[in-house]
mmCIF file with all atom_site columns, C-alpha atoms in Angstrom:
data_model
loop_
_atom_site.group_PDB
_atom_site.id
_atom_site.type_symbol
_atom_site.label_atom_id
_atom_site.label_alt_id
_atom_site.label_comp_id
_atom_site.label_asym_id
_atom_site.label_entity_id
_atom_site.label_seq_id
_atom_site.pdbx_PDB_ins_code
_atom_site.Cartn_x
_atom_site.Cartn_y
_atom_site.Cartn_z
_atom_site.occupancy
_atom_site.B_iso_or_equiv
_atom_site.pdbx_formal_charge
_atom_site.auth_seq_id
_atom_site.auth_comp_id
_atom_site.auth_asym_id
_atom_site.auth_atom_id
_atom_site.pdbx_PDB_model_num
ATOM 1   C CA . UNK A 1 1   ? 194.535 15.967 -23.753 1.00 48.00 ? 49  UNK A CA 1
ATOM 2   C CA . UNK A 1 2   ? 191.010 15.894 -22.153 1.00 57.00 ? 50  UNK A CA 1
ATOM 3   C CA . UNK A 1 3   ? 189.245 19.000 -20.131 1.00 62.00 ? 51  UNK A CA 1
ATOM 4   C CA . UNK A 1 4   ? 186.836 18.624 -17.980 1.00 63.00 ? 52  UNK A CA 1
ATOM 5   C CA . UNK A 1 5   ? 182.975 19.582 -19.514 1.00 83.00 ? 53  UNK A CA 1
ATOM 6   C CA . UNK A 1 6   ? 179.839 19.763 -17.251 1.00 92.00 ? 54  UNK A CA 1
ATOM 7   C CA . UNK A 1 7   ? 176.782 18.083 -17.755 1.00 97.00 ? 55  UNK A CA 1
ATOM 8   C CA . UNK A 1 8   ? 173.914 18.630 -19.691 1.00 96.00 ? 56  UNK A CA 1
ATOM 9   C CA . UNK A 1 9   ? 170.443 18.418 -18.561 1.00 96.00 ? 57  UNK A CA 1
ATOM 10  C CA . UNK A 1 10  ? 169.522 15.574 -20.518 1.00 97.00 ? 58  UNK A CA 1
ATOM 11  C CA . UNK A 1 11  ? 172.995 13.529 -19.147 1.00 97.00 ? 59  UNK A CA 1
ATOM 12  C CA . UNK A 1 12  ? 172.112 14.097 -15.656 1.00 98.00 ? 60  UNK A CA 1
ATOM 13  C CA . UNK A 1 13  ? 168.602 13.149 -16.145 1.00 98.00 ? 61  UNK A CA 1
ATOM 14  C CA . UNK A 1 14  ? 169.646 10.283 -18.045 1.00 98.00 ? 62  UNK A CA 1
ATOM 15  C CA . UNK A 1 15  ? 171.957 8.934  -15.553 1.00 98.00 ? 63  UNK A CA 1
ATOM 16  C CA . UNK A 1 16  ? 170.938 10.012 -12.403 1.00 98.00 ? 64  UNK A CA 1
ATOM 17  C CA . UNK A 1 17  ? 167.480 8.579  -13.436 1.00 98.00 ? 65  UNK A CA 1
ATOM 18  C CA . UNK A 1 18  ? 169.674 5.452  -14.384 1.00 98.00 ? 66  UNK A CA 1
ATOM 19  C CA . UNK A 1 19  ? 169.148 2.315  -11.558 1.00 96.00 ? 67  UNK A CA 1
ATOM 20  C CA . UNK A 1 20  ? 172.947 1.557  -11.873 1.00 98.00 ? 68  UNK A CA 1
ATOM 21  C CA . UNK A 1 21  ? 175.414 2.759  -14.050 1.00 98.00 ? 69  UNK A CA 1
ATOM 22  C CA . UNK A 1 22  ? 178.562 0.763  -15.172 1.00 98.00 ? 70  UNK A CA 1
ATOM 23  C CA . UNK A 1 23  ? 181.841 1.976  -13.933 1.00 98.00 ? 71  UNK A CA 1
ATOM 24  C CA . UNK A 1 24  ? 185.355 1.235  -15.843 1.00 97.00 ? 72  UNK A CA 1
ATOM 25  C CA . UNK A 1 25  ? 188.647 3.143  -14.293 1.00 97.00 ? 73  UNK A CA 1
ATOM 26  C CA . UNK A 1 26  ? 191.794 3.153  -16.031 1.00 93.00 ? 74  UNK A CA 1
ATOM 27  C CA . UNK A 1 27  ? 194.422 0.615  -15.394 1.00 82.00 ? 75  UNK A CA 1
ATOM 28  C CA . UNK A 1 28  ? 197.606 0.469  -16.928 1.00 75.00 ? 76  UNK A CA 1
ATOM 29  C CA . UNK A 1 29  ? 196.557 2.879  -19.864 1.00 70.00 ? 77  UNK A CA 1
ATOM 30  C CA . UNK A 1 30  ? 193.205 1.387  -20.246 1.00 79.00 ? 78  UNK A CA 1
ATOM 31  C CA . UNK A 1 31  ? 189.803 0.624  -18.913 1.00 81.00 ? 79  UNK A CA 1
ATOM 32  C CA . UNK A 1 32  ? 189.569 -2.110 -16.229 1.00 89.00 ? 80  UNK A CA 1
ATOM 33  C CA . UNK A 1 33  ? 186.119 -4.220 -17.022 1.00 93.00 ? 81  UNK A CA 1
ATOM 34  C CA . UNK A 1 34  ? 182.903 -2.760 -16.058 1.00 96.00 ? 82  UNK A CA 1
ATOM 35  C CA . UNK A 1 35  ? 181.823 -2.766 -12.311 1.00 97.00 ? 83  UNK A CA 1
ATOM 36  C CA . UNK A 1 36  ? 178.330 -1.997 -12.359 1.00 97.00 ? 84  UNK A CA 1
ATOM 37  C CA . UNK A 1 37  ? 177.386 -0.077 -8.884  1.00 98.00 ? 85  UNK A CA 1
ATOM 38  C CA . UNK A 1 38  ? 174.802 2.822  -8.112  1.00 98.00 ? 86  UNK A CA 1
ATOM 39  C CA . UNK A 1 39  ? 174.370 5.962  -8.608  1.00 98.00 ? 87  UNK A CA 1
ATOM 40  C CA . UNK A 1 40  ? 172.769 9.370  -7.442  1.00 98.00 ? 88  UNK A CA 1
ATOM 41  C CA . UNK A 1 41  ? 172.491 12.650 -8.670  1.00 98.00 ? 89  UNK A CA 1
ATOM 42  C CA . UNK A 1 42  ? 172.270 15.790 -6.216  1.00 97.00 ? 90  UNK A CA 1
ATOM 43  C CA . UNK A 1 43  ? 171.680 19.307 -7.721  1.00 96.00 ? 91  UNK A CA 1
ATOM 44  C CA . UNK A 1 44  ? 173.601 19.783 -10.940 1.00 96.00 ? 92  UNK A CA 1
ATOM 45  C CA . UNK A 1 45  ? 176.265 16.847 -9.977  1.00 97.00 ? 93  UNK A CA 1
ATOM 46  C CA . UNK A 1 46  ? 176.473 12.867 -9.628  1.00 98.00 ? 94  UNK A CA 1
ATOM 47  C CA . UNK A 1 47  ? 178.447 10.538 -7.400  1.00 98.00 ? 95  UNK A CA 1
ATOM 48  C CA . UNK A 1 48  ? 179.282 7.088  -6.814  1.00 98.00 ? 96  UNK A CA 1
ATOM 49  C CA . UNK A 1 49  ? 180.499 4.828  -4.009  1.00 98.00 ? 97  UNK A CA 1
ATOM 50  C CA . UNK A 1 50  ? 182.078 1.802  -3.003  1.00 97.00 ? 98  UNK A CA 1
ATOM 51  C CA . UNK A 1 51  ? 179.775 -0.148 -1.229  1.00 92.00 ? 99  UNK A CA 1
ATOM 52  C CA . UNK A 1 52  ? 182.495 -2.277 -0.341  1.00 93.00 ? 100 UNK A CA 1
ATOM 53  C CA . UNK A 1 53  ? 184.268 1.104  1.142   1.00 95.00 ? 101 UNK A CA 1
ATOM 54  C CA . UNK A 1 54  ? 187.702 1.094  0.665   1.00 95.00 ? 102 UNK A CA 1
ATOM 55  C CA . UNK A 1 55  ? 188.080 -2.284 -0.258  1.00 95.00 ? 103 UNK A CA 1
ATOM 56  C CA . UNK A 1 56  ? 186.063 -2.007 -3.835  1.00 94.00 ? 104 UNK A CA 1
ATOM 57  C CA . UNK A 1 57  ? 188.463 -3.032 -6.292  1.00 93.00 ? 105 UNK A CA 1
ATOM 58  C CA . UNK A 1 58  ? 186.917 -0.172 -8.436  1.00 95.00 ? 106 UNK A CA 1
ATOM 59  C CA . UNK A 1 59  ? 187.127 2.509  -6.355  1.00 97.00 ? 107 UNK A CA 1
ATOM 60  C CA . UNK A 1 60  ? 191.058 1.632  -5.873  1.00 95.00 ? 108 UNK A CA 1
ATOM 61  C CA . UNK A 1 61  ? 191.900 1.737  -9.190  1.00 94.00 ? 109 UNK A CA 1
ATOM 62  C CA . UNK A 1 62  ? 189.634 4.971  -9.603  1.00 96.00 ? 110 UNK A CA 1
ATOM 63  C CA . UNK A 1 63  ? 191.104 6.833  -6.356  1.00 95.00 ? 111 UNK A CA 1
ATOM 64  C CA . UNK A 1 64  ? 194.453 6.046  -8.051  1.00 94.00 ? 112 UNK A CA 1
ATOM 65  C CA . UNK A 1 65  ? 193.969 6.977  -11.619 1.00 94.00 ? 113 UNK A CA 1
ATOM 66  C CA . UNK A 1 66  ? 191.203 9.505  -11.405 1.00 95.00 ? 114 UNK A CA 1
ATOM 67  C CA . UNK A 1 67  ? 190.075 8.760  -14.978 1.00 95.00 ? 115 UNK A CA 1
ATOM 68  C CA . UNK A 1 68  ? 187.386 6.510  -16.539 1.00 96.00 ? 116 UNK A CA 1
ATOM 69  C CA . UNK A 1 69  ? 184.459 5.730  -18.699 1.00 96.00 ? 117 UNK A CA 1
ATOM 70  C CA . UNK A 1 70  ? 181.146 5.171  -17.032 1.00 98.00 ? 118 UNK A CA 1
ATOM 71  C CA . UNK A 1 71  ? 177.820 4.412  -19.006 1.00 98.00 ? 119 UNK A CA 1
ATOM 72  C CA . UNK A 1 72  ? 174.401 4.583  -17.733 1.00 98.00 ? 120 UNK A CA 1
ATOM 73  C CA . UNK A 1 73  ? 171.004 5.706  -18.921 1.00 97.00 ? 121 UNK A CA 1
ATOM 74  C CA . UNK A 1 74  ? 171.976 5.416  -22.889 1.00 97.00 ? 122 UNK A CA 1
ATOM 75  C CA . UNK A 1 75  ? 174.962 7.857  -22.006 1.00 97.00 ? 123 UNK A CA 1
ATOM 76  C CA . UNK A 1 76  ? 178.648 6.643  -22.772 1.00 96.00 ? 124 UNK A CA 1
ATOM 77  C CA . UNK A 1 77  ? 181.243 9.047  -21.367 1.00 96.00 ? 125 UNK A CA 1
ATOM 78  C CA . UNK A 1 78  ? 184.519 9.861  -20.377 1.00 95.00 ? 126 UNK A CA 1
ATOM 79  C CA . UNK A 1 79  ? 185.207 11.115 -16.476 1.00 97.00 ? 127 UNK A CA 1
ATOM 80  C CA . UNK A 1 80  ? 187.405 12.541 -14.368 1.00 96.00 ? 128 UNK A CA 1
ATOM 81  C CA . UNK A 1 81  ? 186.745 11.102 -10.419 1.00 97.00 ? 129 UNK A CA 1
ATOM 82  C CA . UNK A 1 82  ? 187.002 13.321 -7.401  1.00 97.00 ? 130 UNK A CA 1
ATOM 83  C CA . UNK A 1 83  ? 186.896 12.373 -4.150  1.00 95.00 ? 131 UNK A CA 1
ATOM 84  C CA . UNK A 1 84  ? 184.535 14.008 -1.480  1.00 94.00 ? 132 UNK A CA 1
ATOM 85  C CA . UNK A 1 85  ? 184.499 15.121 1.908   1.00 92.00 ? 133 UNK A CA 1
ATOM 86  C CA . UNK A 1 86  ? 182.188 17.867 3.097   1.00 96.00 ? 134 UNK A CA 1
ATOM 87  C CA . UNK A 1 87  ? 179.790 16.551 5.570   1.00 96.00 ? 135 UNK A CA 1
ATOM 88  C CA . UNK A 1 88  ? 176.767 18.491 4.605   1.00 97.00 ? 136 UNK A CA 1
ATOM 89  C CA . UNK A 1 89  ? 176.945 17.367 0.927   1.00 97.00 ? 137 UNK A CA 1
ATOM 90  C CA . UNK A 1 90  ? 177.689 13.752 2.045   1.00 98.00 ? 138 UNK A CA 1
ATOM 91  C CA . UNK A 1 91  ? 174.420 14.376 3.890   1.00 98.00 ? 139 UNK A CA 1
ATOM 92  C CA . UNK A 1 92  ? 172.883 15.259 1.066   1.00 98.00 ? 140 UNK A CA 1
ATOM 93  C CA . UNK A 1 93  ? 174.254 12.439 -0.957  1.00 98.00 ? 141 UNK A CA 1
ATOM 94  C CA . UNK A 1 94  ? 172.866 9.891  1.906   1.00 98.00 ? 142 UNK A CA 1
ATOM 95  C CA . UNK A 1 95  ? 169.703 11.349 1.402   1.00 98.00 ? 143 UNK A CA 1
ATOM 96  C CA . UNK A 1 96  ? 169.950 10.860 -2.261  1.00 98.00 ? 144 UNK A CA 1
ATOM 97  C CA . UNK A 1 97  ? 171.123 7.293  -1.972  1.00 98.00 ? 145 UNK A CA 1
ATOM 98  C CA . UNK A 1 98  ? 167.832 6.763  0.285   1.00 97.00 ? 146 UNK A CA 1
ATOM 99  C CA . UNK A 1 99  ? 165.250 8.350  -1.370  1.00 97.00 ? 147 UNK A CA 1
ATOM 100 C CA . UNK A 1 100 ? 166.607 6.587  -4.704  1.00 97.00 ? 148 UNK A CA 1
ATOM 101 C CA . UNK A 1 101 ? 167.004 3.154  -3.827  1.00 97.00 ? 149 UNK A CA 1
ATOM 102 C CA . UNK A 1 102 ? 164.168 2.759  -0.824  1.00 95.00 ? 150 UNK A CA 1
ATOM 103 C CA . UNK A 1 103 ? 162.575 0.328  -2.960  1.00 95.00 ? 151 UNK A CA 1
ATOM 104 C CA . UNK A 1 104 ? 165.585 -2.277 -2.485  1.00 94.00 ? 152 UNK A CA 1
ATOM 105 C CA . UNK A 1 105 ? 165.428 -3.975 0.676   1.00 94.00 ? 153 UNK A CA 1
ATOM 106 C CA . UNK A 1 106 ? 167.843 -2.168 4.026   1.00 93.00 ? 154 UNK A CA 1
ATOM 107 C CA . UNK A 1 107 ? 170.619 -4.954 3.684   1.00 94.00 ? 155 UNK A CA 1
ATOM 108 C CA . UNK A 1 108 ? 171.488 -3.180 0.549   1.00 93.00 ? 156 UNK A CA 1
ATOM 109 C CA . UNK A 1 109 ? 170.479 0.393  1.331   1.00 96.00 ? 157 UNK A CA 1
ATOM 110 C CA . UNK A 1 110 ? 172.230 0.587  4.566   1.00 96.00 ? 158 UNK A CA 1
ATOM 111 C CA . UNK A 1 111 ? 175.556 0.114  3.304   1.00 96.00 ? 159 UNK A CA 1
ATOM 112 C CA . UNK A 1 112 ? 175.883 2.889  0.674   1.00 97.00 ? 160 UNK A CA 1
ATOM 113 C CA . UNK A 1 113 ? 175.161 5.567  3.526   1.00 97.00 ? 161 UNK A CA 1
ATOM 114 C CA . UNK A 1 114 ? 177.177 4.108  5.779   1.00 97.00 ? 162 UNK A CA 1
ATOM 115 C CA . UNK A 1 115 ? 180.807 5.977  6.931   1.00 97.00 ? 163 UNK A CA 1
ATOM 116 C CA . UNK A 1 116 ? 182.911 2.989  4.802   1.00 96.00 ? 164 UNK A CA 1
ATOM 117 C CA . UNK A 1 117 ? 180.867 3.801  1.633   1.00 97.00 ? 165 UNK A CA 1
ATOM 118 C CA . UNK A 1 118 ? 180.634 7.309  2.842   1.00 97.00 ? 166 UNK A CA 1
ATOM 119 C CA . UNK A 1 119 ? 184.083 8.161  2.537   1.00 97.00 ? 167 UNK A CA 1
ATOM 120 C CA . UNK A 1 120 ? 184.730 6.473  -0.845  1.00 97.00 ? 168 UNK A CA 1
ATOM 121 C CA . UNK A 1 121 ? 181.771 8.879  -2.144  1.00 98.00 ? 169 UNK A CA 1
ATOM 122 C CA . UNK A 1 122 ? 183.474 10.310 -5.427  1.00 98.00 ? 170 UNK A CA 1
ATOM 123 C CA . UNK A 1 123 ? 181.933 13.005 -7.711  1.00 98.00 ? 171 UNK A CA 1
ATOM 124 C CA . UNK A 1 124 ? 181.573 12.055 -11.318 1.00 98.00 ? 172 UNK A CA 1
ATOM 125 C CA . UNK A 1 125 ? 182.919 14.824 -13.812 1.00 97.00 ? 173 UNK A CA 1
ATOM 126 C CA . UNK A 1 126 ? 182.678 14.376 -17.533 1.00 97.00 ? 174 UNK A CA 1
ATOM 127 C CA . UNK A 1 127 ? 185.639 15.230 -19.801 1.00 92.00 ? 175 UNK A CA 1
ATOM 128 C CA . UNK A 1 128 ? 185.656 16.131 -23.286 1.00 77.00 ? 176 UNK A CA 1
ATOM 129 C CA . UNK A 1 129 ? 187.577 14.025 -26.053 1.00 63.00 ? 177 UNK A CA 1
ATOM 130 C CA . UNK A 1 130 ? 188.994 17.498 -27.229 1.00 53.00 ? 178 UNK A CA 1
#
């Protein structure tokens, strides 16, 4: 059985320096394909949402299994996805989200900080293969 590990420096910089990072829940005892979405890093952690809030085939599948694989920035890993709901760190996140991905044009900006994709924000957590 897996436990739960935190990241190392050079994983979060890695991913949260990552443009998008590929997402795979499990289904049905194994990975569903890839959905490749964005994500942020904020402090010591990194999160994901479904920009297509509740919706995001994805983030139903994750919500329901709470395990995955997600790869970004060279790093391949194993999580465990929590779900998130204290304002002042979604705040934080919404920050993150805009000060990341500025660049892209509002259309697709605007979505990932709105309250849909705010409340499908989910905290990534590795776990070891021990």
């Amino acid at each position: 059985m897996a436990t739960t590990t935190t990241w190392t420096s050079e994983e979060l910089d890695k991913i949260g320096g990552a443009d998008e990072l590929e997402v795979a829940p499990m289904s049905d005892g194994g990975p569903r394909k890839p959905t490749t979405i964005w994500v942020v890093r904020n402090g010591d952690d990194l999160y994901i949402r479904s920009y297509r809030g509740p919706e995001g085939a994805w983030y139903r599948a994750a919500k329901t299994t709470r395990r995955g694989h997600i790869r970004a920035g060279g790093v391949d890993k194993d999580v465990v996805f929590t779900e998130e709901s204290d304002d002042d760190l979604l705040d934080g996140i919404d920050r993150a989200y805009r000060s990341k991905y500025g660049k892209y044009p509002r259309q697709y900006v605007d979505p990932m900080v709105a309250p849909e994709a705010r409340a499908c924000t989910m905290k990534l957590v590795p776990r070891s293969s021990a």
